[in-house]
Amino acid sequence: MATQAAETIFDTTELKQRIEHFRTVRDGILAQVHEVIVGQEEVLEQILIALFSGGHCLITGLPGTAKTLMVRTIAQTLGLVFKRVQFTPDLMPSDITGTDIIEEDPTTGRRRWTFVEGPIFGNVLLADEINRTPPKTQSALLEAMQEQSCTVRGNHYALPAPFFVLATQNPIELEGTYPLPEAQLDRFLFNTVLDYLSARDEVKVVDLTTANRVVEIRPVTNAGEILDFQRLIRMVPVAESVQEYVVNLVRATRHNSGSAPDFVKKYVNFGASVRAAQFIVLGAKVRALTRHRYHVAYEDVTALAAPVLRHRILLNFHAESEHIDTDEIIRRVLADMPPPAGKP
C-alpha cells in the first residue's frame, strides 16, 4: 500500500523531473568529489544525506584521514559561500559569530557600533577539529545550528540559507581534545566515522597526491536548488508502520522506557531523544530517493541508525569497564528489534 501511495503522489511530470534532477546533481557531486577523494563511499553518502535533508554532520576520524579535504571539496561542488574555522584552545566565541566594533564617522566625528560578521555568515561552515577548543566556544554554534541565526550583544542576525555545519573532530582519546557538550552533539544529524582506507586505496592516494596532477572542482548546483531539494525530500511518504518502528527503535535506547532490552538497562545512562527519530526519518527519505524508490523502506532506517544514534547514547561505567561502545549497543538493539519479516 505504501509503495502504491508513493507512486500516486509522485505521478506527475513535474515531480518526476525534480526527482531526476536531484539524482543527477547528487551523482555530479559524487563524481567531482571522487576526482580528489578515494573511497569512503559510506561517509560521502552520509554527508550528502545530511546536506539534502537540511542537517549538520560531525565527522570523526584520526589525523591524516582527509576529513578537511573531503569537506572542502564537497563545499566547492555546491556553489555556496564556504567559510572555514580552525578550532584552537584560544579561540573565542566572537571569532565565530562576529563582534561589534566602535567606528568613527569621518564626516561627523561621531562614534557608532558596527557589527562585523564572523565566519558563521556563510552557507557551508567547516568547523575544523571542533573538539580542540573549550566547550564555551564550541557552544557558540548552538543557536546557529538550531535556529539558523545568532545573537550578539542582544542583536539578532539571520544566517543565509541554506546553512550547514560540517564539523571534523579527532577521537577524544587524543591529546588536547575536549568532549563536545551533549546539547551540541544532539544538533548534528550524523556522527560519521571516517576510518583508514584499504591498502589498495592508500596506494591510489599516494599515486594521486605525489604527481603533478591538478584537479579543478566545479560547482554542480546552487543555493536555490539545494533549498528545492530539501522541500522535495520532505514530500517522500513514510508508512505508519515504519514510523512506529523508528520510534520504538529510538525508545529502546532509553533504559527507563519500559521497552528497553536488559543490556540497555545495564549499560546505558541516557538514550536518544525524539530528535533522533526525526533525523532517522529525514535521512531515510533522502536515501530512498537516491535508490530510485518513492517511499521509505525498513532498510533505509537500519542503514542510518548507527550514524544518527551513536552520539546520542551516553554509556555508564559498566560499559566502559567492559569496553562496550555505543556502536555495539546499536548493533544489539537492531538485532533485538529486527524489521518485520518480508516487509520492504
CSV table of C-alpha atoms in Angstrom, one decimal:
chain,number,residue,atom,x,y,z
A,1,MET,CA,0.0,0.0,0.0
A,2,ALA,CA,2.8,2.4,0.9
A,3,THR,CA,4.5,1.8,-2.5
A,4,GLN,CA,1.3,2.4,-4.4
A,5,ALA,CA,0.6,5.6,-2.4
A,6,ALA,CA,4.1,6.9,-3.1
A,7,GLU,CA,3.8,6.2,-6.8
A,8,THR,CA,0.5,8.1,-6.8
A,9,ILE,CA,2.0,11.1,-5.1
A,10,PHE,CA,4.9,11.3,-7.5
A,11,ASP,CA,2.9,10.5,-10.6
A,12,THR,CA,3.3,13.9,-12.1
A,13,THR,CA,5.7,15.0,-14.8
A,14,GLU,CA,7.0,18.0,-12.8
A,15,LEU,CA,7.7,16.0,-9.7
A,16,LYS,CA,9.4,13.2,-11.6
A,17,GLN,CA,11.6,15.8,-13.4
A,18,ARG,CA,12.6,17.3,-10.0
A,19,ILE,CA,13.5,13.9,-8.6
A,20,GLU,CA,15.5,13.1,-11.7
A,21,HIS,CA,17.3,16.4,-11.4
A,22,PHE,CA,18.0,15.7,-7.8
A,23,ARG,CA,19.6,12.4,-8.6
A,24,THR,CA,21.6,14.0,-11.5
A,25,VAL,CA,23.0,16.7,-9.1
A,26,ARG,CA,23.9,14.1,-6.4
A,27,ASP,CA,25.7,12.0,-9.0
A,28,GLY,CA,27.5,15.0,-10.3
A,29,ILE,CA,28.7,16.0,-6.8
A,30,LEU,CA,30.0,12.5,-6.1
A,31,ALA,CA,31.8,12.4,-9.5
A,32,GLN,CA,33.5,15.7,-8.7
A,33,VAL,CA,34.5,14.7,-5.2
A,34,HIS,CA,35.9,11.4,-6.4
A,35,GLU,CA,38.4,13.3,-8.5
A,36,VAL,CA,40.0,14.2,-5.2
A,37,ILE,CA,38.8,11.7,-2.6
A,38,VAL,CA,39.5,8.0,-2.9
A,39,GLY,CA,36.9,5.5,-1.5
A,40,GLN,CA,34.9,6.5,1.6
A,41,GLU,CA,31.6,5.8,-0.2
A,42,GLU,CA,29.6,5.4,3.0
A,43,VAL,CA,31.0,8.6,4.6
A,44,LEU,CA,30.2,10.6,1.4
A,45,GLU,CA,26.7,9.2,1.2
A,46,GLN,CA,26.0,10.2,4.9
A,47,ILE,CA,27.4,13.8,4.3
A,48,LEU,CA,25.2,14.3,1.3
A,49,ILE,CA,22.2,12.9,3.1
A,50,ALA,CA,22.7,15.4,5.9
A,51,LEU,CA,23.1,18.3,3.3
A,52,PHE,CA,19.9,17.4,1.4
A,53,SER,CA,17.9,16.9,4.5
A,54,GLY,CA,19.0,20.2,6.0
A,55,GLY,CA,21.0,18.8,8.8
A,56,HIS,CA,24.6,19.1,10.1
A,57,CYS,CA,27.2,16.5,10.1
A,58,LEU,CA,30.0,15.6,12.5
A,59,ILE,CA,32.9,13.7,11.0
A,60,THR,CA,35.1,11.8,13.4
A,61,GLY,CA,38.5,10.4,12.3
A,62,LEU,CA,42.1,10.3,13.1
A,63,PRO,CA,44.5,12.9,11.7
A,64,GLY,CA,45.5,12.2,8.1
A,65,THR,CA,42.3,10.6,7.0
A,66,ALA,CA,41.3,13.5,4.7
A,67,LYS,CA,38.5,14.9,6.8
A,68,THR,CA,39.2,18.6,6.0
A,69,LEU,CA,39.9,17.9,2.3
A,70,MET,CA,36.7,16.0,1.9
A,71,VAL,CA,34.5,18.7,3.4
A,72,ARG,CA,36.3,21.5,1.4
A,73,THR,CA,35.9,19.5,-1.8
A,74,ILE,CA,32.2,18.9,-1.2
A,75,ALA,CA,31.6,22.6,-0.4
A,76,GLN,CA,33.3,23.6,-3.8
A,77,THR,CA,30.9,21.4,-5.7
A,78,LEU,CA,27.8,23.0,-4.1
A,79,GLY,CA,28.4,26.5,-5.4
A,80,LEU,CA,27.8,28.1,-2.0
A,81,VAL,CA,29.7,30.5,0.2
A,82,PHE,CA,32.2,28.5,2.1
A,83,LYS,CA,33.9,29.5,5.4
A,84,ARG,CA,36.4,27.6,7.5
A,85,VAL,CA,37.3,28.0,11.2
A,86,GLN,CA,40.3,26.2,12.6
A,87,PHE,CA,39.3,25.5,16.2
A,88,THR,CA,42.2,26.0,18.7
A,89,PRO,CA,42.3,26.3,22.5
A,90,ASP,CA,42.4,30.1,22.4
A,91,LEU,CA,39.5,30.6,20.0
A,92,MET,CA,36.8,32.9,21.4
A,93,PRO,CA,33.0,32.8,20.6
A,94,SER,CA,33.2,36.1,18.9
A,95,ASP,CA,35.8,34.7,16.5
A,96,ILE,CA,32.9,32.5,15.2
A,97,THR,CA,29.8,34.7,15.4
A,98,GLY,CA,31.4,38.1,14.8
A,99,THR,CA,31.5,41.1,17.1
A,100,ASP,CA,30.6,44.8,17.4
A,101,ILE,CA,33.3,47.3,17.0
A,102,ILE,CA,33.3,51.1,17.5
A,103,GLU,CA,33.8,53.1,14.3
A,104,GLU,CA,34.1,56.8,13.9
A,105,ASP,CA,32.3,58.6,11.1
A,106,PRO,CA,35.0,60.7,9.4
A,107,THR,CA,32.4,63.4,8.3
A,108,THR,CA,30.6,63.9,11.6
A,109,GLY,CA,33.2,62.6,14.1
A,110,ARG,CA,30.5,60.6,15.8
A,111,ARG,CA,31.2,57.1,17.0
A,112,ARG,CA,28.9,54.2,16.5
A,113,TRP,CA,28.7,50.4,16.9
A,114,THR,CA,29.2,48.4,13.7
A,115,PHE,CA,28.7,44.7,13.5
A,116,VAL,CA,31.5,42.7,11.8
A,117,GLU,CA,30.2,39.4,10.6
A,118,GLY,CA,32.2,36.3,11.6
A,119,PRO,CA,32.7,33.2,9.5
A,120,ILE,CA,29.4,31.8,10.6
A,121,PHE,CA,27.8,34.0,8.0
A,122,GLY,CA,28.2,31.6,5.1
A,123,ASN,CA,26.3,28.7,3.6
A,124,VAL,CA,28.8,26.0,4.5
A,125,LEU,CA,30.9,26.3,7.7
A,126,LEU,CA,33.8,23.9,8.1
A,127,ALA,CA,34.4,23.7,11.9
A,128,ASP,CA,37.8,22.0,11.7
A,129,GLU,CA,38.9,20.0,14.7
A,130,ILE,CA,35.9,21.3,16.7
A,131,ASN,CA,36.8,19.4,19.8
A,132,ARG,CA,40.2,21.2,20.2
A,133,THR,CA,38.6,24.3,21.7
A,134,PRO,CA,36.9,24.5,25.1
A,135,PRO,CA,33.1,24.0,25.5
A,136,LYS,CA,32.4,27.7,25.8
A,137,THR,CA,33.5,28.4,22.3
A,138,GLN,CA,32.0,25.1,20.9
A,139,SER,CA,28.6,26.3,22.3
A,140,ALA,CA,28.8,29.4,20.1
A,141,LEU,CA,27.5,27.3,17.3
A,142,LEU,CA,24.4,26.0,19.2
A,143,GLU,CA,21.9,28.8,18.2
A,144,ALA,CA,23.2,28.9,14.7
A,145,MET,CA,22.8,25.2,14.2
A,146,GLN,CA,19.3,25.0,15.6
A,147,GLU,CA,17.8,28.4,14.6
A,148,GLN,CA,20.0,29.4,11.7
A,149,SER,CA,20.6,32.7,13.4
A,150,CYS,CA,22.9,34.2,16.0
A,151,THR,CA,22.6,36.8,18.8
A,152,VAL,CA,25.5,39.3,19.5
A,153,ARG,CA,25.1,41.9,22.3
A,154,GLY,CA,21.3,41.4,22.2
A,155,ASN,CA,21.0,41.9,18.4
A,156,HIS,CA,19.6,39.1,16.4
A,157,TYR,CA,21.1,38.3,13.0
A,158,ALA,CA,19.7,35.8,10.5
A,159,LEU,CA,22.1,33.5,8.7
A,160,PRO,CA,22.0,32.9,4.9
A,161,ALA,CA,20.0,29.9,3.7
A,162,PRO,CA,20.9,27.1,3.3
A,163,PHE,CA,23.3,26.8,6.2
A,164,PHE,CA,25.3,23.7,7.0
A,165,VAL,CA,27.9,23.0,9.7
A,166,LEU,CA,30.3,20.2,8.7
A,167,ALA,CA,32.5,19.7,11.7
A,168,THR,CA,35.5,17.5,12.0
A,169,GLN,CA,36.8,16.1,15.3
A,170,ASN,CA,39.6,13.9,16.4
A,171,PRO,CA,38.8,10.9,18.7
A,172,ILE,CA,38.5,12.2,22.3
A,173,GLU,CA,41.3,9.9,23.4
A,174,LEU,CA,43.9,12.1,21.6
A,175,GLU,CA,45.9,14.8,23.4
A,176,GLY,CA,44.4,18.3,23.7
A,177,THR,CA,40.7,17.4,22.9
A,178,TYR,CA,37.6,18.4,24.7
A,179,PRO,CA,34.3,16.4,24.6
A,180,LEU,CA,31.5,18.2,22.8
A,181,PRO,CA,28.6,19.2,25.1
A,182,GLU,CA,25.6,16.8,24.8
A,183,ALA,CA,23.3,19.6,23.7
A,184,GLN,CA,25.6,20.5,20.8
A,185,LEU,CA,26.1,16.8,19.8
A,186,ASP,CA,22.3,16.4,19.6
A,187,ARG,CA,22.2,19.1,16.9
A,188,PHE,CA,24.2,17.0,14.5
A,189,LEU,CA,22.1,14.8,12.3
A,190,PHE,CA,25.0,12.3,11.8
A,191,ASN,CA,28.2,11.4,13.6
A,192,THR,CA,30.1,9.9,10.7
A,193,VAL,CA,33.2,7.8,11.4
A,194,LEU,CA,35.9,8.1,8.9
A,195,ASP,CA,38.3,5.1,9.1
A,196,TYR,CA,41.5,4.3,7.4
A,197,LEU,CA,41.4,3.2,3.8
A,198,SER,CA,42.2,-0.2,2.4
A,199,ALA,CA,45.7,-0.9,1.3
A,200,ARG,CA,44.7,-0.7,-2.4
A,201,ASP,CA,43.0,2.7,-1.9
A,202,GLU,CA,46.0,4.0,0.0
A,203,VAL,CA,48.2,3.1,-3.0
A,204,LYS,CA,45.8,5.2,-5.1
A,205,VAL,CA,46.1,8.1,-2.7
A,206,VAL,CA,49.8,8.0,-2.8
A,207,ASP,CA,49.9,7.9,-6.6
A,208,LEU,CA,47.4,10.8,-7.0
A,209,THR,CA,49.0,13.1,-4.4
A,210,THR,CA,52.7,12.7,-5.3
A,211,ALA,CA,52.4,13.6,-9.0
A,212,ASN,CA,51.9,16.8,-11.0
A,213,ARG,CA,48.2,16.5,-11.0
A,214,VAL,CA,45.9,19.5,-10.7
A,215,VAL,CA,42.2,18.9,-10.3
A,216,GLU,CA,39.7,21.7,-10.8
A,217,ILE,CA,36.5,21.2,-8.9
A,218,ARG,CA,33.5,22.9,-10.5
A,219,PRO,CA,30.1,23.7,-8.8
A,220,VAL,CA,27.2,21.5,-10.0
A,221,THR,CA,24.4,23.1,-8.0
A,222,ASN,CA,23.5,26.3,-6.2
A,223,ALA,CA,21.6,27.6,-3.1
A,224,GLY,CA,18.2,27.7,-4.8
A,225,GLU,CA,18.4,24.1,-6.0
A,226,ILE,CA,19.5,22.8,-2.6
A,227,LEU,CA,16.6,24.5,-0.9
A,228,ASP,CA,14.3,23.0,-3.5
A,229,PHE,CA,15.8,19.6,-2.9
A,230,GLN,CA,15.1,19.9,0.8
A,231,ARG,CA,11.5,20.7,0.2
A,232,LEU,CA,11.3,17.7,-2.3
A,233,ILE,CA,12.8,15.3,0.3
A,234,ARG,CA,10.0,16.1,2.8
A,235,MET,CA,7.4,15.1,0.3
A,236,VAL,CA,8.6,11.4,0.4
A,237,PRO,CA,5.9,9.4,2.2
A,238,VAL,CA,6.6,7.1,5.1
A,239,ALA,CA,4.3,4.3,6.1
A,240,GLU,CA,2.9,4.5,9.6
A,241,SER,CA,4.4,1.1,10.4
A,242,VAL,CA,7.9,2.4,9.5
A,243,GLN,CA,7.4,5.5,11.7
A,244,GLU,CA,6.3,3.3,14.6
A,245,TYR,CA,9.4,1.1,14.1
A,246,VAL,CA,11.7,4.2,14.1
A,247,VAL,CA,10.1,5.5,17.3
A,248,ASN,CA,10.3,2.1,19.0
A,249,LEU,CA,13.9,1.7,18.0
A,250,VAL,CA,14.8,5.1,19.5
A,251,ARG,CA,12.8,4.4,22.7
A,252,ALA,CA,14.7,1.1,23.1
A,253,THR,CA,17.9,3.1,23.7
A,254,ARG,CA,16.4,4.6,26.9
A,255,HIS,CA,17.0,2.4,30.0
A,256,ASN,CA,13.8,3.7,31.6
A,257,SER,CA,11.4,3.5,28.6
A,258,GLY,CA,9.8,0.2,29.7
A,259,SER,CA,10.7,-1.4,26.4
A,260,ALA,CA,14.5,-1.3,26.7
A,261,PRO,CA,16.4,-4.6,26.5
A,262,ASP,CA,18.3,-5.8,29.5
A,263,PHE,CA,21.7,-4.8,28.0
A,264,VAL,CA,20.4,-1.2,27.6
A,265,LYS,CA,19.3,-1.1,31.2
A,266,LYS,CA,22.7,-2.4,32.2
A,267,TYR,CA,25.0,-0.2,30.1
A,268,VAL,CA,23.1,3.0,29.1
A,269,ASN,CA,22.7,6.1,31.3
A,270,PHE,CA,20.8,8.2,28.7
A,271,GLY,CA,19.3,7.2,25.4
A,272,ALA,CA,18.3,9.2,22.3
A,273,SER,CA,15.6,11.8,22.2
A,274,VAL,CA,12.7,12.2,19.7
A,275,ARG,CA,15.1,14.3,17.6
A,276,ALA,CA,16.9,11.1,16.7
A,277,ALA,CA,13.6,9.6,15.3
A,278,GLN,CA,13.0,12.8,13.3
A,279,PHE,CA,16.6,12.7,11.8
A,280,ILE,CA,16.3,8.9,11.0
A,281,VAL,CA,13.1,9.5,9.1
A,282,LEU,CA,14.5,12.6,7.2
A,283,GLY,CA,17.7,10.8,6.3
A,284,ALA,CA,15.8,7.7,5.2
A,285,LYS,CA,13.7,9.8,2.8
A,286,VAL,CA,16.9,11.0,1.1
A,287,ARG,CA,18.3,7.5,1.0
A,288,ALA,CA,15.1,6.2,-0.6
A,289,LEU,CA,15.2,8.7,-3.4
A,290,THR,CA,18.8,8.0,-4.2
A,291,ARG,CA,18.0,4.4,-4.6
A,292,HIS,CA,15.2,5.1,-7.0
A,293,ARG,CA,12.4,4.4,-4.5
A,294,TYR,CA,9.5,6.8,-3.8
A,295,HIS,CA,8.9,5.5,-0.3
A,296,VAL,CA,11.0,4.8,2.8
A,297,ALA,CA,11.8,1.2,3.4
A,298,TYR,CA,13.0,-0.5,6.6
A,299,GLU,CA,16.4,-0.9,5.1
A,300,ASP,CA,16.8,2.9,4.9
A,301,VAL,CA,16.1,3.0,8.7
A,302,THR,CA,18.5,0.3,9.7
A,303,ALA,CA,21.3,1.6,7.4
A,304,LEU,CA,21.2,5.1,9.1
A,305,ALA,CA,20.5,4.0,12.7
A,306,ALA,CA,24.2,4.0,13.7
A,307,PRO,CA,25.3,7.4,12.5
A,308,VAL,CA,22.2,9.0,13.9
A,309,LEU,CA,22.3,7.3,17.3
A,310,ARG,CA,26.0,6.8,18.1
A,311,HIS,CA,26.5,10.4,19.5
A,312,ARG,CA,23.1,10.4,21.3
A,313,ILE,CA,23.7,7.4,23.7
A,314,LEU,CA,25.6,8.0,26.9
A,315,LEU,CA,27.0,4.9,28.4
A,316,ASN,CA,27.8,4.2,32.1
A,317,PHE,CA,30.9,2.9,33.9
A,318,HIS,CA,29.8,-0.7,33.4
A,319,ALA,CA,30.1,-0.3,29.6
A,320,GLU,CA,33.4,1.4,29.9
A,321,SER,CA,34.8,-1.3,32.2
A,322,GLU,CA,33.7,-4.0,29.7
A,323,HIS,CA,35.0,-2.0,26.7
A,324,ILE,CA,31.5,-1.7,25.1
A,325,ASP,CA,30.9,1.3,22.9
A,326,THR,CA,27.7,2.9,21.5
A,327,ASP,CA,28.1,1.2,18.1
A,328,GLU,CA,27.9,-2.2,19.9
A,329,ILE,CA,24.8,-1.1,21.8
A,330,ILE,CA,23.2,0.0,18.5
A,331,ARG,CA,24.1,-3.4,16.9
A,332,ARG,CA,22.5,-5.2,19.7
A,333,VAL,CA,19.3,-3.0,19.6
A,334,LEU,CA,18.9,-3.6,15.9
A,335,ALA,CA,19.4,-7.4,16.4
A,336,ASP,CA,16.9,-7.3,19.2
A,337,MET,CA,14.4,-5.4,17.1
A,338,PRO,CA,14.7,-6.6,13.5
A,339,PRO,CA,12.3,-5.1,10.9
A,340,PRO,CA,9.1,-7.2,10.2
A,341,ALA,CA,10.0,-10.2,8.0
A,342,GLY,CA,9.1,-9.8,4.4
A,343,LYS,CA,8.5,-6.1,4.6
A,344,PRO,CA,10.2,-3.8,2.1
